[in-house]
């Protein structure tokens, strides 16, 4: 019987159990490299649709029409009788929105800085925005804590769902700079949430007439 050739010895290694494992590992590594280069189509579809505006500009999203009307900065936030100090700054945004399809609010609020870092609500009482009915506007405030250095180029994002996938998000350029942050720290002002403001329904007339 002739001795096995070098080629047959290599083939034997690949056909053995260890060879099969090695082949699977190599295939998975190749798939990972390919996957890193191409975005998952499901993830791409799930990305929220951004409605990019500036302060004072309105947007019509899937669940509501909305506008951020003002931005205020402070080193402490007053909620009812409670004062909440911060080591950074409170960014308070005054918002008015009107649900268009069904009852809706603003459970998702975050600030994204220039470096891509995200700051979400961390304390109870830092929002006065509740739910409103279709065609009934609600004016309120959302407050978020951020480090002073995060103000430069900061963007506010608001959504009608806690999970923004497959949904619309308001993306607001707050127009803030590092100088705004330094001035706010020096002023050390206390800011307040705007209490929810719902329009009162018309009072029906009692009518009158001769008896």
mmCIF file with all atom_site columns, C-alpha atoms in Angstrom:
data_model
loop_
_atom_site.group_PDB
_atom_site.id
_atom_site.type_symbol
_atom_site.label_atom_id
_atom_site.label_alt_id
_atom_site.label_comp_id
_atom_site.label_asym_id
_atom_site.label_entity_id
_atom_site.label_seq_id
_atom_site.pdbx_PDB_ins_code
_atom_site.Cartn_x
_atom_site.Cartn_y
_atom_site.Cartn_z
_atom_site.occupancy
_atom_site.B_iso_or_equiv
_atom_site.pdbx_formal_charge
_atom_site.auth_seq_id
_atom_site.auth_comp_id
_atom_site.auth_asym_id
_atom_site.auth_atom_id
_atom_site.pdbx_PDB_model_num
ATOM 1   C CA . UNK A 1 1   ? 0.000   0.000  0.000  1.00 0.00 ? 1   UNK A CA 1
ATOM 2   C CA . UNK A 1 2   ? 1.305   3.414  -1.004 1.00 0.00 ? 2   UNK A CA 1
ATOM 3   C CA . UNK A 1 3   ? 1.904   6.120  1.610  1.00 0.00 ? 3   UNK A CA 1
ATOM 4   C CA . UNK A 1 4   ? -0.710  8.926  1.798  1.00 0.00 ? 4   UNK A CA 1
ATOM 5   C CA . UNK A 1 5   ? 0.180   12.021 -0.140 1.00 0.00 ? 5   UNK A CA 1
ATOM 6   C CA . UNK A 1 6   ? 0.439   15.490 1.367  1.00 0.00 ? 6   UNK A CA 1
ATOM 7   C CA . UNK A 1 7   ? -2.853  16.443 -0.318 1.00 0.00 ? 7   UNK A CA 1
ATOM 8   C CA . UNK A 1 8   ? -4.724  13.499 1.171  1.00 0.00 ? 8   UNK A CA 1
ATOM 9   C CA . UNK A 1 9   ? -3.327  14.262 4.618  1.00 0.00 ? 9   UNK A CA 1
ATOM 10  C CA . UNK A 1 10  ? -4.614  17.875 4.377  1.00 0.00 ? 10  UNK A CA 1
ATOM 11  C CA . UNK A 1 11  ? -8.004  16.681 3.149  1.00 0.00 ? 11  UNK A CA 1
ATOM 12  C CA . UNK A 1 12  ? -8.163  14.246 6.040  1.00 0.00 ? 12  UNK A CA 1
ATOM 13  C CA . UNK A 1 13  ? -7.626  17.029 8.498  1.00 0.00 ? 13  UNK A CA 1
ATOM 14  C CA . UNK A 1 14  ? -10.532 19.025 7.029  1.00 0.00 ? 14  UNK A CA 1
ATOM 15  C CA . UNK A 1 15  ? -12.832 16.033 6.911  1.00 0.00 ? 15  UNK A CA 1
ATOM 16  C CA . UNK A 1 16  ? -12.232 15.104 10.526 1.00 0.00 ? 16  UNK A CA 1
ATOM 17  C CA . UNK A 1 17  ? -14.323 16.540 13.417 1.00 0.00 ? 17  UNK A CA 1
ATOM 18  C CA . UNK A 1 18  ? -11.760 19.219 14.191 1.00 0.00 ? 18  UNK A CA 1
ATOM 19  C CA . UNK A 1 19  ? -11.609 20.191 10.551 1.00 0.00 ? 19  UNK A CA 1
ATOM 20  C CA . UNK A 1 20  ? -15.384 20.595 10.371 1.00 0.00 ? 20  UNK A CA 1
ATOM 21  C CA . UNK A 1 21  ? -15.336 22.826 13.437 1.00 0.00 ? 21  UNK A CA 1
ATOM 22  C CA . UNK A 1 22  ? -12.580 24.932 11.927 1.00 0.00 ? 22  UNK A CA 1
ATOM 23  C CA . UNK A 1 23  ? -14.544 25.312 8.707  1.00 0.00 ? 23  UNK A CA 1
ATOM 24  C CA . UNK A 1 24  ? -17.648 26.471 10.605 1.00 0.00 ? 24  UNK A CA 1
ATOM 25  C CA . UNK A 1 25  ? -15.633 28.983 12.641 1.00 0.00 ? 25  UNK A CA 1
ATOM 26  C CA . UNK A 1 26  ? -14.037 30.375 9.487  1.00 0.00 ? 26  UNK A CA 1
ATOM 27  C CA . UNK A 1 27  ? -17.432 30.679 7.793  1.00 0.00 ? 27  UNK A CA 1
ATOM 28  C CA . UNK A 1 28  ? -18.892 32.511 10.773 1.00 0.00 ? 28  UNK A CA 1
ATOM 29  C CA . UNK A 1 29  ? -15.936 34.893 10.854 1.00 0.00 ? 29  UNK A CA 1
ATOM 30  C CA . UNK A 1 30  ? -16.397 35.637 7.157  1.00 0.00 ? 30  UNK A CA 1
ATOM 31  C CA . UNK A 1 31  ? -20.132 36.256 7.685  1.00 0.00 ? 31  UNK A CA 1
ATOM 32  C CA . UNK A 1 32  ? -19.327 38.658 10.533 1.00 0.00 ? 32  UNK A CA 1
ATOM 33  C CA . UNK A 1 33  ? -16.953 40.632 8.316  1.00 0.00 ? 33  UNK A CA 1
ATOM 34  C CA . UNK A 1 34  ? -19.567 40.831 5.545  1.00 0.00 ? 34  UNK A CA 1
ATOM 35  C CA . UNK A 1 35  ? -22.293 41.775 8.073  1.00 0.00 ? 35  UNK A CA 1
ATOM 36  C CA . UNK A 1 36  ? -20.169 44.593 9.465  1.00 0.00 ? 36  UNK A CA 1
ATOM 37  C CA . UNK A 1 37  ? -19.846 46.083 5.985  1.00 0.00 ? 37  UNK A CA 1
ATOM 38  C CA . UNK A 1 38  ? -23.537 45.999 5.089  1.00 0.00 ? 38  UNK A CA 1
ATOM 39  C CA . UNK A 1 39  ? -26.358 47.343 7.282  1.00 0.00 ? 39  UNK A CA 1
ATOM 40  C CA . UNK A 1 40  ? -29.060 44.927 8.305  1.00 0.00 ? 40  UNK A CA 1
ATOM 41  C CA . UNK A 1 41  ? -32.125 45.847 6.202  1.00 0.00 ? 41  UNK A CA 1
ATOM 42  C CA . UNK A 1 42  ? -34.424 45.223 9.179  1.00 0.00 ? 42  UNK A CA 1
ATOM 43  C CA . UNK A 1 43  ? -32.413 47.623 11.354 1.00 0.00 ? 43  UNK A CA 1
ATOM 44  C CA . UNK A 1 44  ? -32.482 50.209 8.575  1.00 0.00 ? 44  UNK A CA 1
ATOM 45  C CA . UNK A 1 45  ? -36.280 50.043 8.342  1.00 0.00 ? 45  UNK A CA 1
ATOM 46  C CA . UNK A 1 46  ? -36.569 50.248 12.143 1.00 0.00 ? 46  UNK A CA 1
ATOM 47  C CA . UNK A 1 47  ? -34.635 53.525 12.315 1.00 0.00 ? 47  UNK A CA 1
ATOM 48  C CA . UNK A 1 48  ? -36.944 56.353 13.457 1.00 0.00 ? 48  UNK A CA 1
ATOM 49  C CA . UNK A 1 49  ? -37.917 58.958 10.901 1.00 0.00 ? 49  UNK A CA 1
ATOM 50  C CA . UNK A 1 50  ? -36.484 62.305 12.005 1.00 0.00 ? 50  UNK A CA 1
ATOM 51  C CA . UNK A 1 51  ? -38.375 65.567 11.536 1.00 0.00 ? 51  UNK A CA 1
ATOM 52  C CA . UNK A 1 52  ? -35.585 68.122 11.803 1.00 0.00 ? 52  UNK A CA 1
ATOM 53  C CA . UNK A 1 53  ? -36.594 71.653 12.802 1.00 0.00 ? 53  UNK A CA 1
ATOM 54  C CA . UNK A 1 54  ? -35.316 74.658 14.742 1.00 0.00 ? 54  UNK A CA 1
ATOM 55  C CA . UNK A 1 55  ? -36.863 76.185 17.864 1.00 0.00 ? 55  UNK A CA 1
ATOM 56  C CA . UNK A 1 56  ? -40.068 77.941 16.847 1.00 0.00 ? 56  UNK A CA 1
ATOM 57  C CA . UNK A 1 57  ? -40.691 75.704 13.811 1.00 0.00 ? 57  UNK A CA 1
ATOM 58  C CA . UNK A 1 58  ? -43.527 73.183 13.763 1.00 0.00 ? 58  UNK A CA 1
ATOM 59  C CA . UNK A 1 59  ? -43.613 69.624 12.443 1.00 0.00 ? 59  UNK A CA 1
ATOM 60  C CA . UNK A 1 60  ? -46.343 67.126 11.602 1.00 0.00 ? 60  UNK A CA 1
ATOM 61  C CA . UNK A 1 61  ? -45.445 63.656 12.805 1.00 0.00 ? 61  UNK A CA 1
ATOM 62  C CA . UNK A 1 62  ? -47.371 60.415 12.537 1.00 0.00 ? 62  UNK A CA 1
ATOM 63  C CA . UNK A 1 63  ? -49.186 60.811 15.872 1.00 0.00 ? 63  UNK A CA 1
ATOM 64  C CA . UNK A 1 64  ? -49.168 64.557 16.481 1.00 0.00 ? 64  UNK A CA 1
ATOM 65  C CA . UNK A 1 65  ? -48.345 68.058 15.330 1.00 0.00 ? 65  UNK A CA 1
ATOM 66  C CA . UNK A 1 66  ? -45.689 69.647 17.536 1.00 0.00 ? 66  UNK A CA 1
ATOM 67  C CA . UNK A 1 67  ? -43.591 72.745 18.074 1.00 0.00 ? 67  UNK A CA 1
ATOM 68  C CA . UNK A 1 68  ? -40.812 73.594 20.539 1.00 0.00 ? 68  UNK A CA 1
ATOM 69  C CA . UNK A 1 69  ? -41.396 77.244 21.389 1.00 0.00 ? 69  UNK A CA 1
ATOM 70  C CA . UNK A 1 70  ? -38.634 78.193 23.825 1.00 0.00 ? 70  UNK A CA 1
ATOM 71  C CA . UNK A 1 71  ? -35.486 76.927 25.564 1.00 0.00 ? 71  UNK A CA 1
ATOM 72  C CA . UNK A 1 72  ? -34.441 77.929 29.098 1.00 0.00 ? 72  UNK A CA 1
ATOM 73  C CA . UNK A 1 73  ? -31.312 77.039 31.090 1.00 0.00 ? 73  UNK A CA 1
ATOM 74  C CA . UNK A 1 74  ? -30.800 76.831 34.833 1.00 0.00 ? 74  UNK A CA 1
ATOM 75  C CA . UNK A 1 75  ? -28.753 75.227 37.588 1.00 0.00 ? 75  UNK A CA 1
ATOM 76  C CA . UNK A 1 76  ? -31.867 74.172 39.525 1.00 0.00 ? 76  UNK A CA 1
ATOM 77  C CA . UNK A 1 77  ? -35.365 73.060 38.560 1.00 0.00 ? 77  UNK A CA 1
ATOM 78  C CA . UNK A 1 78  ? -38.519 73.741 40.558 1.00 0.00 ? 78  UNK A CA 1
ATOM 79  C CA . UNK A 1 79  ? -41.252 71.135 40.420 1.00 0.00 ? 79  UNK A CA 1
ATOM 80  C CA . UNK A 1 80  ? -44.207 72.104 42.620 1.00 0.00 ? 80  UNK A CA 1
ATOM 81  C CA . UNK A 1 81  ? -42.561 72.665 46.021 1.00 0.00 ? 81  UNK A CA 1
ATOM 82  C CA . UNK A 1 82  ? -39.404 70.681 45.247 1.00 0.00 ? 82  UNK A CA 1
ATOM 83  C CA . UNK A 1 83  ? -36.135 72.225 44.032 1.00 0.00 ? 83  UNK A CA 1
ATOM 84  C CA . UNK A 1 84  ? -33.862 69.906 42.077 1.00 0.00 ? 84  UNK A CA 1
ATOM 85  C CA . UNK A 1 85  ? -30.263 71.172 41.800 1.00 0.00 ? 85  UNK A CA 1
ATOM 86  C CA . UNK A 1 86  ? -27.869 69.729 39.232 1.00 0.00 ? 86  UNK A CA 1
ATOM 87  C CA . UNK A 1 87  ? -24.112 69.607 38.837 1.00 0.00 ? 87  UNK A CA 1
ATOM 88  C CA . UNK A 1 88  ? -24.577 70.506 35.167 1.00 0.00 ? 88  UNK A CA 1
ATOM 89  C CA . UNK A 1 89  ? -27.466 72.409 33.654 1.00 0.00 ? 89  UNK A CA 1
ATOM 90  C CA . UNK A 1 90  ? -31.181 71.892 33.292 1.00 0.00 ? 90  UNK A CA 1
ATOM 91  C CA . UNK A 1 91  ? -32.358 72.369 29.716 1.00 0.00 ? 91  UNK A CA 1
ATOM 92  C CA . UNK A 1 92  ? -36.078 73.190 29.843 1.00 0.00 ? 92  UNK A CA 1
ATOM 93  C CA . UNK A 1 93  ? -37.997 73.260 26.578 1.00 0.00 ? 93  UNK A CA 1
ATOM 94  C CA . UNK A 1 94  ? -41.529 74.626 26.279 1.00 0.00 ? 94  UNK A CA 1
ATOM 95  C CA . UNK A 1 95  ? -43.594 72.546 23.881 1.00 0.00 ? 95  UNK A CA 1
ATOM 96  C CA . UNK A 1 96  ? -47.078 72.595 22.367 1.00 0.00 ? 96  UNK A CA 1
ATOM 97  C CA . UNK A 1 97  ? -48.458 69.537 20.601 1.00 0.00 ? 97  UNK A CA 1
ATOM 98  C CA . UNK A 1 98  ? -51.777 68.357 19.244 1.00 0.00 ? 98  UNK A CA 1
ATOM 99  C CA . UNK A 1 99  ? -52.537 64.645 18.776 1.00 0.00 ? 99  UNK A CA 1
ATOM 100 C CA . UNK A 1 100 ? -53.980 63.909 15.352 1.00 0.00 ? 100 UNK A CA 1
ATOM 101 C CA . UNK A 1 101 ? -55.066 60.262 15.448 1.00 0.00 ? 101 UNK A CA 1
ATOM 102 C CA . UNK A 1 102 ? -55.583 59.132 19.053 1.00 0.00 ? 102 UNK A CA 1
ATOM 103 C CA . UNK A 1 103 ? -54.614 60.160 22.590 1.00 0.00 ? 103 UNK A CA 1
ATOM 104 C CA . UNK A 1 104 ? -50.882 60.865 22.696 1.00 0.00 ? 104 UNK A CA 1
ATOM 105 C CA . UNK A 1 105 ? -48.168 62.396 24.873 1.00 0.00 ? 105 UNK A CA 1
ATOM 106 C CA . UNK A 1 106 ? -44.385 62.735 24.886 1.00 0.00 ? 106 UNK A CA 1
ATOM 107 C CA . UNK A 1 107 ? -42.964 59.776 26.833 1.00 0.00 ? 107 UNK A CA 1
ATOM 108 C CA . UNK A 1 108 ? -39.679 59.851 24.896 1.00 0.00 ? 108 UNK A CA 1
ATOM 109 C CA . UNK A 1 109 ? -37.363 62.826 25.437 1.00 0.00 ? 109 UNK A CA 1
ATOM 110 C CA . UNK A 1 110 ? -33.605 62.991 25.082 1.00 0.00 ? 110 UNK A CA 1
ATOM 111 C CA . UNK A 1 111 ? -30.769 65.344 24.195 1.00 0.00 ? 111 UNK A CA 1
ATOM 112 C CA . UNK A 1 112 ? -27.994 64.283 21.841 1.00 0.00 ? 112 UNK A CA 1
ATOM 113 C CA . UNK A 1 113 ? -24.736 66.242 21.927 1.00 0.00 ? 113 UNK A CA 1
ATOM 114 C CA . UNK A 1 114 ? -22.215 66.863 19.158 1.00 0.00 ? 114 UNK A CA 1
ATOM 115 C CA . UNK A 1 115 ? -20.252 63.751 20.127 1.00 0.00 ? 115 UNK A CA 1
ATOM 116 C CA . UNK A 1 116 ? -23.331 61.522 19.840 1.00 0.00 ? 116 UNK A CA 1
ATOM 117 C CA . UNK A 1 117 ? -23.799 61.059 23.587 1.00 0.00 ? 117 UNK A CA 1
ATOM 118 C CA . UNK A 1 118 ? -27.428 60.749 24.669 1.00 0.00 ? 118 UNK A CA 1
ATOM 119 C CA . UNK A 1 119 ? -28.960 62.230 27.821 1.00 0.00 ? 119 UNK A CA 1
ATOM 120 C CA . UNK A 1 120 ? -32.389 61.004 28.940 1.00 0.00 ? 120 UNK A CA 1
ATOM 121 C CA . UNK A 1 121 ? -34.728 61.973 31.745 1.00 0.00 ? 121 UNK A CA 1
ATOM 122 C CA . UNK A 1 122 ? -33.283 60.780 35.036 1.00 0.00 ? 122 UNK A CA 1
ATOM 123 C CA . UNK A 1 123 ? -35.651 62.235 37.646 1.00 0.00 ? 123 UNK A CA 1
ATOM 124 C CA . UNK A 1 124 ? -39.343 62.108 38.302 1.00 0.00 ? 124 UNK A CA 1
ATOM 125 C CA . UNK A 1 125 ? -41.089 65.419 37.901 1.00 0.00 ? 125 UNK A CA 1
ATOM 126 C CA . UNK A 1 126 ? -38.861 66.625 35.073 1.00 0.00 ? 126 UNK A CA 1
ATOM 127 C CA . UNK A 1 127 ? -41.745 66.815 32.594 1.00 0.00 ? 127 UNK A CA 1
ATOM 128 C CA . UNK A 1 128 ? -45.206 68.339 32.737 1.00 0.00 ? 128 UNK A CA 1
ATOM 129 C CA . UNK A 1 129 ? -46.271 66.807 29.432 1.00 0.00 ? 129 UNK A CA 1
ATOM 130 C CA . UNK A 1 130 ? -49.085 64.303 29.759 1.00 0.00 ? 130 UNK A CA 1
ATOM 131 C CA . UNK A 1 131 ? -51.516 62.815 27.297 1.00 0.00 ? 131 UNK A CA 1
ATOM 132 C CA . UNK A 1 132 ? -54.010 64.808 25.265 1.00 0.00 ? 132 UNK A CA 1
ATOM 133 C CA . UNK A 1 133 ? -56.922 63.931 22.998 1.00 0.00 ? 133 UNK A CA 1
ATOM 134 C CA . UNK A 1 134 ? -57.029 64.303 19.225 1.00 0.00 ? 134 UNK A CA 1
ATOM 135 C CA . UNK A 1 135 ? -57.345 67.920 18.067 1.00 0.00 ? 135 UNK A CA 1
ATOM 136 C CA . UNK A 1 136 ? -56.821 69.222 21.622 1.00 0.00 ? 136 UNK A CA 1
ATOM 137 C CA . UNK A 1 137 ? -53.505 71.126 21.930 1.00 0.00 ? 137 UNK A CA 1
ATOM 138 C CA . UNK A 1 138 ? -51.438 70.767 25.091 1.00 0.00 ? 138 UNK A CA 1
ATOM 139 C CA . UNK A 1 139 ? -48.712 73.198 26.183 1.00 0.00 ? 139 UNK A CA 1
ATOM 140 C CA . UNK A 1 140 ? -46.138 71.932 28.683 1.00 0.00 ? 140 UNK A CA 1
ATOM 141 C CA . UNK A 1 141 ? -42.389 71.629 29.424 1.00 0.00 ? 141 UNK A CA 1
ATOM 142 C CA . UNK A 1 142 ? -39.725 68.940 29.269 1.00 0.00 ? 142 UNK A CA 1
ATOM 143 C CA . UNK A 1 143 ? -36.535 69.234 31.349 1.00 0.00 ? 143 UNK A CA 1
ATOM 144 C CA . UNK A 1 144 ? -33.305 67.283 30.903 1.00 0.00 ? 144 UNK A CA 1
ATOM 145 C CA . UNK A 1 145 ? -30.016 67.402 32.809 1.00 0.00 ? 145 UNK A CA 1
ATOM 146 C CA . UNK A 1 146 ? -26.811 67.679 30.775 1.00 0.00 ? 146 UNK A CA 1
ATOM 147 C CA . UNK A 1 147 ? -23.168 68.529 31.473 1.00 0.00 ? 147 UNK A CA 1
ATOM 148 C CA . UNK A 1 148 ? -22.247 72.090 30.540 1.00 0.00 ? 148 UNK A CA 1
ATOM 149 C CA . UNK A 1 149 ? -19.913 70.845 27.796 1.00 0.00 ? 149 UNK A CA 1
ATOM 150 C CA . UNK A 1 150 ? -22.810 68.998 26.110 1.00 0.00 ? 150 UNK A CA 1
ATOM 151 C CA . UNK A 1 151 ? -24.645 72.215 25.171 1.00 0.00 ? 151 UNK A CA 1
ATOM 152 C CA . UNK A 1 152 ? -22.578 73.047 22.093 1.00 0.00 ? 152 UNK A CA 1
ATOM 153 C CA . UNK A 1 153 ? -24.640 71.818 19.129 1.00 0.00 ? 153 UNK A CA 1
ATOM 154 C CA . UNK A 1 154 ? -27.104 69.916 21.353 1.00 0.00 ? 154 UNK A CA 1
ATOM 155 C CA . UNK A 1 155 ? -30.256 68.541 19.732 1.00 0.00 ? 155 UNK A CA 1
ATOM 156 C CA . UNK A 1 156 ? -33.528 67.677 21.445 1.00 0.00 ? 156 UNK A CA 1
ATOM 157 C CA . UNK A 1 157 ? -35.450 64.586 20.358 1.00 0.00 ? 157 UNK A CA 1
ATOM 158 C CA . UNK A 1 158 ? -39.084 64.018 21.290 1.00 0.00 ? 158 UNK A CA 1
ATOM 159 C CA . UNK A 1 159 ? -41.368 61.106 20.464 1.00 0.00 ? 159 UNK A CA 1
ATOM 160 C CA . UNK A 1 160 ? -44.906 59.902 21.101 1.00 0.00 ? 160 UNK A CA 1
ATOM 161 C CA . UNK A 1 161 ? -43.641 56.404 22.030 1.00 0.00 ? 161 UNK A CA 1
ATOM 162 C CA . UNK A 1 162 ? -40.970 55.282 24.496 1.00 0.00 ? 162 UNK A CA 1
ATOM 163 C CA . UNK A 1 163 ? -39.565 52.962 21.821 1.00 0.00 ? 163 UNK A CA 1
ATOM 164 C CA . UNK A 1 164 ? -38.897 55.162 18.772 1.00 0.00 ? 164 UNK A CA 1
ATOM 165 C CA . UNK A 1 165 ? -38.273 52.297 16.335 1.00 0.00 ? 165 UNK A CA 1
ATOM 166 C CA . UNK A 1 166 ? -40.546 52.375 13.282 1.00 0.00 ? 166 UNK A CA 1
ATOM 167 C CA . UNK A 1 167 ? -41.862 55.740 14.502 1.00 0.00 ? 167 UNK A CA 1
ATOM 168 C CA . UNK A 1 168 ? -41.374 59.488 14.011 1.00 0.00 ? 168 UNK A CA 1
ATOM 169 C CA . UNK A 1 169 ? -39.060 61.607 16.153 1.00 0.00 ? 169 UNK A CA 1
ATOM 170 C CA . UNK A 1 170 ? -38.859 65.370 16.418 1.00 0.00 ? 170 UNK A CA 1
ATOM 171 C CA . UNK A 1 171 ? -35.216 66.448 16.068 1.00 0.00 ? 171 UNK A CA 1
ATOM 172 C CA . UNK A 1 172 ? -34.709 70.037 17.236 1.00 0.00 ? 172 UNK A CA 1
ATOM 173 C CA . UNK A 1 173 ? -31.568 72.115 16.874 1.00 0.00 ? 173 UNK A CA 1
ATOM 174 C CA . UNK A 1 174 ? -31.598 73.981 20.191 1.00 0.00 ? 174 UNK A CA 1
ATOM 175 C CA . UNK A 1 175 ? -29.223 76.647 18.917 1.00 0.00 ? 175 UNK A CA 1
ATOM 176 C CA . UNK A 1 176 ? -27.083 76.508 22.063 1.00 0.00 ? 176 UNK A CA 1
ATOM 177 C CA . UNK A 1 177 ? -23.364 77.235 22.385 1.00 0.00 ? 177 UNK A CA 1
ATOM 178 C CA . UNK A 1 178 ? -20.644 76.774 24.990 1.00 0.00 ? 178 UNK A CA 1
ATOM 179 C CA . UNK A 1 179 ? -20.984 80.487 25.801 1.00 0.00 ? 179 UNK A CA 1
ATOM 180 C CA . UNK A 1 180 ? -24.677 79.951 26.612 1.00 0.00 ? 180 UNK A CA 1
ATOM 181 C CA . UNK A 1 181 ? -23.692 77.248 29.078 1.00 0.00 ? 181 UNK A CA 1
ATOM 182 C CA . UNK A 1 182 ? -21.052 79.385 30.769 1.00 0.00 ? 182 UNK A CA 1
ATOM 183 C CA . UNK A 1 183 ? -23.497 82.286 31.088 1.00 0.00 ? 183 UNK A CA 1
ATOM 184 C CA . UNK A 1 184 ? -26.170 80.022 32.580 1.00 0.00 ? 184 UNK A CA 1
ATOM 185 C CA . UNK A 1 185 ? -23.747 78.624 35.164 1.00 0.00 ? 185 UNK A CA 1
ATOM 186 C CA . UNK A 1 186 ? -22.687 82.148 36.130 1.00 0.00 ? 186 UNK A CA 1
ATOM 187 C CA . UNK A 1 187 ? -26.302 83.301 36.439 1.00 0.00 ? 187 UNK A CA 1
ATOM 188 C CA . UNK A 1 188 ? -27.231 80.249 38.556 1.00 0.00 ? 188 UNK A CA 1
ATOM 189 C CA . UNK A 1 189 ? -30.915 80.722 37.784 1.00 0.00 ? 189 UNK A CA 1
ATOM 190 C CA . UNK A 1 190 ? -33.725 78.446 38.892 1.00 0.00 ? 190 UNK A CA 1
ATOM 191 C CA . UNK A 1 191 ? -36.089 77.383 36.129 1.00 0.00 ? 191 UNK A CA 1
ATOM 192 C CA . UNK A 1 192 ? -39.635 76.073 36.361 1.00 0.00 ? 192 UNK A CA 1
ATOM 193 C CA . UNK A 1 193 ? -41.722 73.716 34.310 1.00 0.00 ? 193 UNK A CA 1
ATOM 194 C CA . UNK A 1 194 ? -44.658 75.246 32.504 1.00 0.00 ? 194 UNK A CA 1
ATOM 195 C CA . UNK A 1 195 ? -47.767 73.653 33.913 1.00 0.00 ? 195 UNK A CA 1
ATOM 196 C CA . UNK A 1 196 ? -49.952 71.796 31.391 1.00 0.00 ? 196 UNK A CA 1
ATOM 197 C CA . UNK A 1 197 ? -52.197 74.214 29.574 1.00 0.00 ? 197 UNK A CA 1
ATOM 198 C CA . UNK A 1 198 ? -55.300 72.718 27.973 1.00 0.00 ? 198 UNK A CA 1
ATOM 199 C CA . UNK A 1 199 ? -57.877 74.974 26.326 1.00 0.00 ? 199 UNK A CA 1
ATOM 200 C CA . UNK A 1 200 ? -61.113 75.133 28.265 1.00 0.00 ? 200 UNK A CA 1
ATOM 201 C CA . UNK A 1 201 ? -64.166 73.805 26.449 1.00 0.00 ? 201 UNK A CA 1
ATOM 202 C CA . UNK A 1 202 ? -66.753 76.430 25.550 1.00 0.00 ? 202 UNK A CA 1
ATOM 203 C CA . UNK A 1 203 ? -69.458 76.938 28.148 1.00 0.00 ? 203 UNK A CA 1
ATOM 204 C CA . UNK A 1 204 ? -72.843 76.223 26.589 1.00 0.00 ? 204 UNK A CA 1
ATOM 205 C CA . UNK A 1 205 ? -75.290 79.090 26.768 1.00 0.00 ? 205 UNK A CA 1
ATOM 206 C CA . UNK A 1 206 ? -78.309 78.526 28.926 1.00 0.00 ? 206 UNK A CA 1
ATOM 207 C CA . UNK A 1 207 ? -80.527 80.262 26.451 1.00 0.00 ? 207 UNK A CA 1
ATOM 208 C CA . UNK A 1 208 ? -83.503 82.269 27.399 1.00 0.00 ? 208 UNK A CA 1
ATOM 209 C CA . UNK A 1 209 ? -87.020 82.966 26.408 1.00 0.00 ? 209 UNK A CA 1
ATOM 210 C CA . UNK A 1 210 ? -90.395 84.091 27.573 1.00 0.00 ? 210 UNK A CA 1
ATOM 211 C CA . UNK A 1 211 ? -92.202 81.841 29.983 1.00 0.00 ? 211 UNK A CA 1
#
